[in-house]
Amino acid sequence: MLPLVLDAISFRAGGKAIIDRVSVEISTGPRTVILGPNGAGKSVLMRLCHGLFEPTSGTIVWQGSNGGHRRQAMVFQRPVMLRRSALANVIYGMRLAGITSRERELRARDVLEAVGLLHLSGRPARMLSGGEQQRVALARAWALNPEVLFLDEPTANLDPGASRDIENIIAQIHASGTKIIMTTHNLGQARRLADEILFLHQGRLVERAAVEPFFRQPESAEAASFIRDEIP
Amino acid sequence: MNEISQAFGVAGAMILGFDSKLIEIVLLSVSVSLVAVVIASIIGLPLGAAMAVGRFPGRQALIVVLNALMGLPPVVVGLVVYLLLSRAGPLGQYGILFTPSAMVVAQTILIVPIVAALSRQVIEDAWQEYREQLRSLGAGSVTSALTLLWDARFSLVTIVLAGFGRAAAEVGAVMIVGGNIDGVTRVMTTAIALETSKGDLPLALGLGMVLLALILMLNAAAFWVKEAAQRRFG
C-alpha cells in the first residue's frame, strides 16, 4: 500500500491551521520519525495519515497496489484497554480484522510472548501497569501484521525502563518487516529509533533528512534551535 | 402510639411467619417489575448505546426528551396506558387491562427512559475514551456500540437495578392499569395504599418493610457489583 503520498494537506480547526500545506511522500523501508515541539501538529498529522481525521484540503493517497485501507494499525500515547483480559484485547483487534478464530488464538499468544507478557495474558488488561498496557497495545497492533504501524508518542507517559521495553519492541516490529511511522518530542528516542526525520514546526513540514545529518547539521533554523534546547 | 407499635409487631410476625397473603403480593410485585425491567433493558440499553455512538439528525432533541422522561409521572403513564388498553382504545382487543401484563406495559414505559438515558451517559463517557482506538481497529458504529455495552457492563448493571427499584416502588401506574384486584393485580405498593386507607396497618407496614428491605438489598447489590468489578477489572 506504500508509498503514502500527502499532497498539500491542511487541517484547520477553530480558524487555525493545525497542519499547514504539508506535502510528503513516505515510502516503505526506513523508520520515519515525525519530530517537533509540543503543539507542532505531530499527532494531528499522524491521525490524518491513519484516516482518523479528514484533511480540510489536499489529498492523502496510498499509492501501492493493494491500496487496502486496513493494512495499517496505530498505537496511541495513552493505551486504550478494553475491560477484558490482555489476551482478549489482542484477539479483539484480530476479530475486527476478520482473522479466523483458530489463527487469532495462536497469533495472540505469539505476539504476547514477543512483548514479554504471555505470563500475564489472562490478567484483566486495565489492571496492568502503564508500561504493560502499552505493550499489550503494541501486541494488539502487531498481531494484525500491518504493513504500516503508526505510533503516537508511545512512551510519553512511561518511565525510562518501560520506555526502553517499548523501544525494543518497536525495533522488533520493524525487523519483522512493518513500516514504522512514529511521533516523538524526545530527541534521544528519535536518535535511537529513526532512520529518517520529518521535522514539524507550527504545522509546517520544515525539514526532512536522514537521522545522522539531521542531528549533525540541521538545515533549518527551527530544527537547529529545537536540538540546541535539549536538556542534557 | 400503642397501636402503631402493635402494628409493627404484627407486621414482623407476618414477615417471619411467611404469611401467605403477604408472600403472594410480594411475589407478584417482584415478578411484574422483573419482567418490566428485562423488557426495558432490551429496549433501553441498545437505545442508549445508539444515542451515545450514533450521529443522526434529532439526536440531541432525543437526548433531552429521554432525560426529561426520566421524571415521567407514573399516574400519567398509567392514564395513557389505560386509554390505550381500555375496550375502546387502540389496543383494547387484547383485553389485558387489569391484568399483570398491563402493569408490565406501564412499568416498562416508565423505566425505558431511565435505562436509556442513564446508559447513554455512561456509554458516551466510555466512547470518548475508546473512540479513536476502536475506529483505528476498524470498528463500525454497531460494533463499537456492542463493545461499549459489554465494556460498561458493570455500570449498566447498576442502572438496570435502579430501573427495577423505580418499577417496584411506583404506585400510580399499576394502580390505574392493574386495578389493585385482590389475588390478581395487587402488588406491594397498591396494597399499602389500600390497607392504609382501610386502617389495616399491620399488612401495610409489613409490605412497607419488605419493600424497603428489597430496595436496600438492590442498592447494596448494585454497589457491591460495581465495587467488586472495579477491583477485579479496573
Short mmCIF file of C-alpha atoms in Angstrom, two decimals:
data_model
loop_
_atom_site.label_atom_id
_atom_site.label_comp_id
_atom_site.label_asym_id
_atom_site.label_seq_id
_atom_site.Cartn_x
_atom_site.Cartn_y
_atom_site.Cartn_z
CA MET A 1 0.00 0.00 0.00
CA LEU A 2 3.03 2.32 0.41
CA PRO A 3 4.13 4.83 -0.68
CA LEU A 4 1.87 7.18 1.21
CA VAL A 5 1.61 10.47 -0.62
CA LEU A 6 0.40 13.64 1.07
CA ASP A 7 -0.30 16.43 -1.36
CA ALA A 8 -0.59 19.90 0.19
CA ILE A 9 -2.77 18.74 3.06
CA SER A 10 -4.06 21.24 5.58
CA PHE A 11 -6.13 20.71 8.66
CA ARG A 12 -7.89 23.68 10.15
CA ALA A 13 -9.75 23.78 13.44
CA GLY A 14 -11.22 26.83 15.11
CA GLY A 15 -9.90 29.11 12.37
CA LYS A 16 -6.34 27.98 12.99
CA ALA A 17 -4.22 25.86 10.67
CA ILE A 18 -3.03 22.92 12.78
CA ILE A 19 -1.44 21.39 9.70
CA ASP A 20 -0.39 23.83 7.01
CA ARG A 21 0.08 22.60 3.41
CA VAL A 22 2.22 19.56 4.13
CA SER A 23 3.41 17.60 1.11
CA VAL A 24 5.48 14.50 1.58
CA GLU A 25 5.92 11.01 0.21
CA ILE A 26 6.55 8.29 2.75
CA SER A 27 7.81 5.06 1.29
CA THR A 28 8.47 1.59 2.53
CA GLY A 29 11.61 0.73 4.45
CA PRO A 30 13.20 3.23 6.80
CA ARG A 31 11.72 4.10 10.17
CA THR A 32 10.21 7.54 9.84
CA VAL A 33 10.10 9.71 12.95
CA ILE A 34 7.98 12.84 12.99
CA LEU A 35 9.82 15.15 15.35
CA GLY A 36 8.86 18.52 16.70
CA PRO A 37 7.94 20.51 19.78
CA ASN A 38 4.60 20.20 21.57
CA GLY A 39 1.84 21.75 19.52
CA ALA A 40 3.68 21.34 16.23
CA GLY A 41 0.83 19.19 14.89
CA LYS A 42 2.60 15.81 15.00
CA SER A 43 -0.32 13.86 16.41
CA VAL A 44 -2.79 15.52 14.07
CA LEU A 45 -0.61 14.74 11.07
CA MET A 46 -0.44 11.13 12.15
CA ARG A 47 -4.22 10.91 12.60
CA LEU A 48 -4.67 12.38 9.13
CA CYS A 49 -2.36 9.72 7.69
CA HIS A 50 -4.14 6.96 9.59
CA GLY A 51 -7.54 8.18 8.45
CA LEU A 52 -8.95 9.22 11.82
CA PHE A 53 -9.21 12.84 10.63
CA GLU A 54 -10.13 14.17 7.22
CA PRO A 55 -7.89 16.91 5.85
CA THR A 56 -9.54 20.29 5.30
CA SER A 57 -7.79 20.50 1.96
CA GLY A 58 -5.26 18.47 0.00
CA THR A 59 -5.20 14.75 -0.64
CA ILE A 60 -3.81 11.68 1.04
CA VAL A 61 -3.23 8.72 -1.23
CA TRP A 62 -1.92 5.25 -0.59
CA GLN A 63 -0.34 4.57 -3.94
CA GLY A 64 0.66 0.94 -3.52
CA SER A 65 -1.05 -1.84 -5.40
CA ASN A 66 -3.24 -3.36 -2.70
CA GLY A 67 -4.32 0.17 -1.69
CA GLY A 68 -6.26 -1.54 1.12
CA HIS A 69 -7.10 0.71 3.99
CA ARG A 70 -6.87 -1.82 6.74
CA ARG A 71 -3.30 -2.96 6.49
CA GLN A 72 -2.33 -0.25 8.93
CA ALA A 73 -2.51 -0.02 12.68
CA MET A 74 -1.96 2.68 15.28
CA VAL A 75 -0.73 2.77 18.85
CA PHE A 76 -1.72 5.81 20.89
CA GLN A 77 0.05 7.77 23.58
CA ARG A 78 -2.42 6.52 26.14
CA PRO A 79 -3.21 2.84 25.62
CA VAL A 80 -6.94 2.10 25.50
CA MET A 81 -7.51 -1.24 27.16
CA LEU A 82 -10.87 -2.93 26.90
CA ARG A 83 -12.33 -4.28 30.13
CA ARG A 84 -11.23 -7.84 29.47
CA SER A 85 -8.02 -9.87 29.64
CA ALA A 86 -4.81 -8.89 27.89
CA LEU A 87 -5.23 -11.88 25.58
CA ALA A 88 -8.83 -10.91 24.78
CA ASN A 89 -7.68 -7.39 23.95
CA VAL A 90 -5.27 -8.72 21.36
CA ILE A 91 -7.86 -11.13 19.98
CA TYR A 92 -10.45 -8.34 19.74
CA GLY A 93 -8.40 -6.43 17.18
CA MET A 94 -7.86 -9.53 15.08
CA ARG A 95 -11.55 -10.41 15.16
CA LEU A 96 -12.38 -6.99 13.71
CA ALA A 97 -9.77 -7.62 11.04
CA GLY A 98 -11.58 -10.82 10.06
CA ILE A 99 -8.87 -13.27 11.11
CA THR A 100 -10.17 -16.78 11.77
CA SER A 101 -10.64 -17.78 15.38
CA ARG A 102 -8.04 -20.55 15.35
CA GLU A 103 -5.40 -18.26 13.96
CA ARG A 104 -6.40 -15.49 16.38
CA GLU A 105 -5.62 -17.60 19.43
CA LEU A 106 -2.24 -18.78 18.13
CA ARG A 107 -1.16 -15.41 16.88
CA ALA A 108 -2.28 -13.61 20.06
CA ARG A 109 -0.11 -15.90 22.15
CA ASP A 110 2.81 -15.39 19.77
CA VAL A 111 2.74 -11.61 19.96
CA LEU A 112 2.14 -11.55 23.71
CA GLU A 113 5.18 -13.76 24.08
CA ALA A 114 7.17 -11.43 21.82
CA VAL A 115 6.32 -8.44 24.01
CA GLY A 116 7.13 -10.48 27.13
CA LEU A 117 3.61 -10.63 28.55
CA LEU A 118 2.50 -14.19 27.90
CA HIS A 119 2.57 -14.89 31.64
CA LEU A 120 0.08 -12.04 32.18
CA SER A 121 -2.19 -12.88 29.25
CA GLY A 122 -5.09 -13.88 31.50
CA ARG A 123 -4.96 -10.74 33.62
CA PRO A 124 -7.55 -8.00 33.21
CA ALA A 125 -5.78 -5.57 30.90
CA ARG A 126 -6.78 -2.49 32.86
CA MET A 127 -5.11 -3.83 35.97
CA LEU A 128 -1.69 -3.95 34.28
CA SER A 129 0.88 -1.20 34.73
CA GLY A 130 1.13 1.64 32.21
CA GLY A 131 4.14 0.08 30.54
CA GLU A 132 2.49 -3.33 30.36
CA GLN A 133 -0.68 -1.80 28.93
CA GLN A 134 1.34 -0.11 26.20
CA ARG A 135 2.99 -3.45 25.43
CA VAL A 136 -0.45 -5.04 25.10
CA ALA A 137 -1.41 -2.19 22.76
CA LEU A 138 1.70 -2.90 20.69
CA ALA A 139 0.89 -6.60 20.65
CA ARG A 140 -2.67 -5.84 19.57
CA ALA A 141 -1.40 -3.75 16.67
CA TRP A 142 1.38 -6.16 15.76
CA ALA A 143 -1.00 -9.12 15.71
CA LEU A 144 -2.73 -7.51 12.73
CA ASN A 145 0.52 -7.91 10.84
CA PRO A 146 0.21 -4.38 9.47
CA GLU A 147 2.20 -3.07 6.57
CA VAL A 148 2.40 0.30 8.35
CA LEU A 149 2.35 0.92 12.08
CA PHE A 150 1.70 4.45 13.35
CA LEU A 151 2.90 5.23 16.85
CA ASP A 152 1.88 8.47 18.52
CA GLU A 153 4.30 9.34 21.34
CA PRO A 154 4.13 5.76 22.57
CA THR A 155 6.44 6.31 25.55
CA ALA A 156 5.45 9.83 26.59
CA ASN A 157 3.70 8.60 29.74
CA LEU A 158 6.22 5.96 30.72
CA ASP A 159 9.30 5.76 32.93
CA PRO A 160 12.72 5.11 31.34
CA GLY A 161 12.68 1.35 31.94
CA ALA A 162 9.25 0.87 30.42
CA SER A 163 10.20 3.21 27.57
CA ARG A 164 13.21 1.03 26.77
CA ASP A 165 10.99 -2.06 26.62
CA ILE A 166 8.68 -0.26 24.20
CA GLU A 167 11.59 0.89 22.02
CA ASN A 168 12.92 -2.66 21.84
CA ILE A 169 9.54 -3.96 20.75
CA ILE A 170 9.26 -1.24 18.09
CA ALA A 171 12.66 -2.31 16.77
CA GLN A 172 11.42 -5.92 16.63
CA ILE A 173 8.27 -4.93 14.78
CA HIS A 174 10.39 -3.01 12.30
CA ALA A 175 12.67 -6.01 11.88
CA SER A 176 9.64 -8.18 11.12
CA GLY A 177 9.02 -6.04 8.05
CA THR A 178 6.49 -3.45 9.22
CA LYS A 179 6.99 0.16 8.23
CA ILE A 180 7.28 2.33 11.36
CA ILE A 181 5.96 5.89 11.40
CA MET A 182 6.23 7.44 14.81
CA THR A 183 5.96 10.81 16.52
CA THR A 184 8.09 11.91 19.40
CA HIS A 185 9.40 15.08 21.01
CA ASN A 186 12.18 13.12 22.67
CA LEU A 187 15.45 13.69 20.86
CA GLY A 188 17.22 10.69 22.37
CA GLN A 189 14.41 8.44 21.25
CA ALA A 190 14.49 9.95 17.76
CA ARG A 191 18.23 9.28 17.57
CA ARG A 192 17.79 5.68 18.72
CA LEU A 193 14.81 4.74 16.60
CA ALA A 194 14.74 6.90 13.48
CA ASP A 195 16.22 6.27 10.09
CA GLU A 196 14.76 9.48 8.74
CA ILE A 197 13.32 12.56 10.43
CA LEU A 198 10.38 14.68 9.39
CA PHE A 199 10.69 17.87 11.40
CA LEU A 200 7.41 19.62 12.01
CA HIS A 201 7.08 23.17 13.29
CA GLN A 202 3.83 25.09 13.71
CA GLY A 203 2.00 22.76 11.37
CA ARG A 204 4.54 23.02 8.58
CA LEU A 205 6.98 20.39 7.43
CA VAL A 206 10.22 22.32 7.86
CA GLU A 207 12.80 19.70 7.16
CA ARG A 208 13.22 16.12 6.04
CA ALA A 209 16.55 14.40 6.45
CA ALA A 210 18.27 11.17 7.33
CA VAL A 211 18.79 10.93 11.07
CA GLU A 212 22.55 11.32 11.16
CA PRO A 213 22.87 14.53 9.11
CA PHE A 214 19.76 15.93 10.78
CA PHE A 215 21.34 15.85 14.21
CA ARG A 216 24.84 16.74 12.99
CA GLN A 217 23.81 19.72 10.96
CA PRO A 218 20.12 20.60 10.69
CA GLU A 219 19.29 22.73 7.70
CA SER A 220 16.51 24.80 9.22
CA ALA A 221 16.87 27.35 11.99
CA GLU A 222 13.81 25.88 13.75
CA ALA A 223 15.30 22.38 13.89
CA ALA A 224 18.67 23.75 14.99
CA SER A 225 17.02 25.65 17.80
CA PHE A 226 14.93 22.62 18.81
CA ILE A 227 18.02 20.40 19.01
CA ARG A 228 20.06 23.04 20.83
CA ASP A 229 17.39 23.45 23.51
CA GLU A 230 17.70 19.83 24.59
CA ILE A 231 18.38 19.41 28.25
CA PRO A 232 21.41 17.16 28.51
CA MET B 1 -48.64 5.26 69.55
CA ASN B 2 -49.52 1.93 71.07
CA GLU B 3 -51.49 1.00 68.01
CA ILE B 4 -48.53 1.66 65.77
CA SER B 5 -46.09 -0.39 67.80
CA GLN B 6 -48.67 -3.18 67.91
CA ALA B 7 -48.92 -2.95 64.12
CA PHE B 8 -45.16 -3.24 63.83
CA GLY B 9 -45.27 -6.38 65.95
CA VAL B 10 -47.94 -8.00 63.81
CA ALA B 11 -46.12 -6.94 60.63
CA GLY B 12 -42.89 -8.52 61.87
CA ALA B 13 -44.74 -11.71 62.71
CA MET B 14 -46.30 -11.78 59.23
CA ILE B 15 -42.92 -11.46 57.57
CA LEU B 16 -41.20 -14.02 59.77
CA GLY B 17 -44.15 -16.39 59.51
CA PHE B 18 -44.22 -16.11 55.70
CA ASP B 19 -47.85 -15.03 55.73
CA SER B 20 -49.34 -16.44 52.55
CA LYS B 21 -51.18 -13.24 51.60
CA LEU B 22 -48.04 -11.18 52.05
CA ILE B 23 -45.90 -13.64 50.10
CA GLU B 24 -48.37 -13.70 47.22
CA ILE B 25 -48.32 -9.91 46.93
CA VAL B 26 -44.54 -9.69 47.17
CA LEU B 27 -44.04 -12.37 44.53
CA LEU B 28 -46.43 -10.69 42.09
CA SER B 29 -44.72 -7.35 42.67
CA VAL B 30 -41.27 -8.74 42.08
CA SER B 31 -42.22 -10.74 39.00
CA VAL B 32 -44.09 -7.85 37.34
CA SER B 33 -41.20 -5.47 37.93
CA LEU B 34 -38.65 -8.07 36.90
CA VAL B 35 -40.34 -8.71 33.56
CA ALA B 36 -40.70 -4.96 33.05
CA VAL B 37 -37.04 -4.29 33.75
CA VAL B 38 -35.92 -7.10 31.43
CA ILE B 39 -38.01 -5.70 28.57
CA ALA B 40 -36.94 -2.15 29.37
CA SER B 41 -33.29 -3.22 29.28
CA ILE B 42 -33.70 -4.99 25.95
CA ILE B 43 -35.09 -1.73 24.56
CA GLY B 44 -33.23 0.84 26.64
CA LEU B 45 -29.64 -0.41 26.60
CA PRO B 46 -29.27 -0.58 22.80
CA LEU B 47 -31.12 2.72 22.55
CA GLY B 48 -28.71 4.32 25.00
CA ALA B 49 -25.72 2.89 23.15
CA ALA B 50 -27.07 4.05 19.80
CA MET B 51 -27.52 7.57 21.11
CA ALA B 52 -24.03 7.56 22.59
CA VAL B 53 -22.28 6.35 19.46
CA GLY B 54 -24.56 7.36 16.62
CA ARG B 55 -24.73 10.75 14.97
CA PHE B 56 -28.13 11.28 13.43
CA PRO B 57 -30.48 14.21 12.99
CA GLY B 58 -32.59 14.86 16.05
CA ARG B 59 -30.14 13.11 18.34
CA GLN B 60 -29.81 16.00 20.77
CA ALA B 61 -33.54 16.52 20.90
CA LEU B 62 -33.98 12.82 21.63
CA ILE B 63 -31.45 13.02 24.45
CA VAL B 64 -33.27 15.98 26.01
CA VAL B 65 -36.63 14.22 25.68
CA LEU B 66 -35.35 10.99 27.21
CA ASN B 67 -33.71 12.87 30.07
CA ALA B 68 -36.99 14.64 30.69
CA LEU B 69 -38.93 11.37 30.52
CA MET B 70 -36.86 10.00 33.41
CA GLY B 71 -39.12 12.10 35.58
CA LEU B 72 -42.28 10.81 33.94
CA PRO B 73 -45.14 10.91 36.48
CA PRO B 74 -46.36 7.32 36.97
CA VAL B 75 -50.02 8.33 37.12
CA VAL B 76 -49.73 9.93 33.69
CA VAL B 77 -48.18 6.76 32.30
CA GLY B 78 -50.97 4.81 33.96
CA LEU B 79 -53.58 7.04 32.38
CA VAL B 80 -52.08 6.77 28.90
CA VAL B 81 -51.68 3.01 29.09
CA TYR B 82 -55.22 2.78 30.46
CA LEU B 83 -56.55 4.68 27.46
CA LEU B 84 -54.56 2.51 25.06
CA LEU B 85 -55.68 -0.77 26.63
CA SER B 86 -59.27 0.05 27.50
CA ARG B 87 -62.01 -1.65 25.49
CA ALA B 88 -62.43 1.40 23.27
CA GLY B 89 -58.70 2.00 22.97
CA PRO B 90 -56.48 1.08 20.02
CA LEU B 91 -55.07 -1.94 21.87
CA GLY B 92 -58.35 -2.83 23.55
CA GLN B 93 -58.77 -6.02 21.53
CA TYR B 94 -56.04 -7.78 23.53
CA GLY B 95 -58.10 -7.43 26.70
CA ILE B 96 -55.12 -7.09 29.02
CA LEU B 97 -56.35 -4.15 31.06
CA PHE B 98 -56.50 -5.05 34.77
CA THR B 99 -54.04 -7.91 34.31
CA PRO B 100 -50.38 -8.18 35.33
CA SER B 101 -49.49 -7.76 31.63
CA ALA B 102 -50.92 -4.26 31.66
CA MET B 103 -48.81 -3.47 34.71
CA VAL B 104 -45.73 -4.77 32.93
CA VAL B 105 -46.50 -2.48 29.98
CA ALA B 106 -46.91 0.55 32.21
CA GLN B 107 -43.75 -0.09 34.22
CA THR B 108 -41.75 -0.78 31.06
CA ILE B 109 -42.76 2.59 29.65
CA LEU B 110 -41.83 4.18 32.92
CA ILE B 111 -38.30 2.77 33.08
CA VAL B 112 -37.19 2.61 29.44
CA PRO B 113 -36.23 6.32 29.60
CA ILE B 114 -34.30 5.74 32.82
CA VAL B 115 -32.32 2.84 31.41
CA ALA B 116 -31.77 4.55 28.05
CA ALA B 117 -30.82 8.00 29.36
CA LEU B 118 -28.50 6.76 32.11
CA SER B 119 -26.81 4.18 29.90
CA ARG B 120 -26.38 6.83 27.20
CA GLN B 121 -24.37 8.90 29.68
CA VAL B 122 -22.23 6.00 30.84
CA ILE B 123 -21.55 4.73 27.32
CA GLU B 124 -20.82 8.15 25.92
CA ASP B 125 -18.15 8.67 28.60
CA ALA B 126 -16.56 5.36 27.62
CA TRP B 127 -16.90 6.28 23.93
CA GLN B 128 -14.83 9.41 24.46
CA GLU B 129 -12.03 7.23 25.73
CA TYR B 130 -12.38 4.39 23.20
CA ARG B 131 -13.42 6.16 20.04
CA GLU B 132 -10.08 6.58 18.27
CA GLN B 133 -8.82 3.16 19.25
CA LEU B 134 -11.98 1.42 18.05
CA ARG B 135 -12.05 3.35 14.81
CA SER B 136 -8.37 2.59 14.31
CA LEU B 137 -9.14 -1.11 14.66
CA GLY B 138 -11.86 -0.75 12.07
CA ALA B 139 -14.95 -0.97 14.29
CA GLY B 140 -18.11 0.47 12.76
CA SER B 141 -20.89 2.07 14.76
CA VAL B 142 -22.71 -1.15 15.59
CA THR B 143 -19.56 -2.99 16.63
CA SER B 144 -18.49 -0.01 18.70
CA ALA B 145 -21.86 0.17 20.43
CA LEU B 146 -21.78 -3.55 21.28
CA THR B 147 -18.20 -3.30 22.51
CA LEU B 148 -19.08 -0.36 24.73
CA LEU B 149 -22.17 -2.10 26.11
CA TRP B 150 -20.01 -5.01 27.12
CA ASP B 151 -17.19 -2.86 28.49
CA ALA B 152 -19.55 -0.74 30.57
CA ARG B 153 -21.44 -3.82 31.79
CA PHE B 154 -20.85 -3.22 35.49
CA SER B 155 -22.10 0.35 35.40
CA LEU B 156 -25.04 -0.83 33.35
CA VAL B 157 -25.97 -3.41 35.99
CA THR B 158 -26.31 -0.54 38.45
CA ILE B 159 -28.56 1.30 36.03
CA VAL B 160 -30.76 -1.73 35.46
CA LEU B 161 -31.09 -2.24 39.22
CA ALA B 162 -32.08 1.41 39.60
CA GLY B 163 -34.76 0.81 36.97
CA PHE B 164 -36.01 -2.19 38.89
CA GLY B 165 -36.15 -0.16 42.08
CA ARG B 166 -38.19 2.55 40.39
CA ALA B 167 -40.59 -0.02 38.92
CA ALA B 168 -41.10 -1.86 42.20
CA ALA B 169 -41.65 1.34 44.17
CA GLU B 170 -44.11 3.18 41.94
CA VAL B 171 -47.79 3.03 42.70
CA GLY B 172 -49.65 5.37 40.37
CA ALA B 173 -49.32 3.47 37.11
CA VAL B 174 -50.01 -0.04 38.38
CA MET B 175 -52.96 1.21 40.42
CA ILE B 176 -54.66 2.60 37.32
CA VAL B 177 -53.92 -0.16 34.81
CA GLY B 178 -53.90 -3.07 37.26
CA GLY B 179 -56.86 -2.04 39.33
CA ASN B 180 -55.46 -3.49 42.59
CA ILE B 181 -57.58 -6.62 42.28
CA ASP B 182 -57.07 -8.96 45.20
CA GLY B 183 -55.09 -12.00 44.14
CA VAL B 184 -54.74 -10.83 40.55
CA THR B 185 -53.09 -7.44 40.30
CA ARG B 186 -52.48 -6.46 43.91
CA VAL B 187 -48.82 -5.56 44.33
CA MET B 188 -46.92 -4.18 47.32
CA THR B 189 -47.44 -0.51 46.64
CA THR B 190 -51.12 -0.70 45.75
CA ALA B 191 -51.75 -2.96 48.73
CA ILE B 192 -50.03 -0.50 51.04
CA ALA B 193 -52.15 2.33 49.70
CA LEU B 194 -55.35 0.33 50.11
CA GLU B 195 -54.63 -1.20 53.53
CA THR B 196 -53.57 2.16 54.90
CA SER B 197 -56.80 3.79 53.80
CA LYS B 198 -58.73 0.85 55.26
CA GLY B 199 -56.85 1.22 58.51
CA ASP B 200 -55.33 -2.27 58.34
CA LEU B 201 -51.89 -1.12 59.37
CA PRO B 202 -50.10 -4.45 60.00
CA LEU B 203 -50.29 -5.67 56.40
CA ALA B 204 -49.43 -2.21 55.06
CA LEU B 205 -46.48 -1.91 57.42
CA GLY B 206 -45.30 -5.43 56.71
CA LEU B 207 -45.34 -4.79 52.99
CA GLY B 208 -43.65 -1.46 53.53
CA MET B 209 -40.85 -3.14 55.40
CA VAL B 210 -40.43 -5.77 52.70
CA LEU B 211 -40.36 -3.07 50.04
CA LEU B 212 -37.77 -1.07 51.95
CA ALA B 213 -35.64 -4.15 52.51
CA LEU B 214 -35.88 -5.00 48.82
CA ILE B 215 -34.76 -1.52 47.75
CA LEU B 216 -31.95 -1.63 50.29
CA MET B 217 -30.80 -5.01 49.01
CA LEU B 218 -30.89 -3.81 45.42
CA ASN B 219 -28.74 -0.82 46.22
CA ALA B 220 -26.33 -2.95 48.20
CA ALA B 221 -26.11 -5.35 45.26
CA ALA B 222 -25.55 -2.51 42.81
CA PHE B 223 -22.82 -1.06 44.99
CA TRP B 224 -21.19 -4.41 45.52
CA VAL B 225 -21.22 -5.41 41.86
CA LYS B 226 -19.58 -2.14 40.85
CA GLU B 227 -17.05 -2.25 43.66
CA ALA B 228 -16.05 -5.86 43.02
CA ALA B 229 -15.82 -5.27 39.27
CA GLN B 230 -13.68 -2.19 39.76
CA ARG B 231 -11.27 -4.15 41.87
CA ARG B 232 -11.24 -7.10 39.51
CA PHE B 233 -11.23 -5.42 36.08
CA GLY B 234 -10.21 -1.80 36.66
#
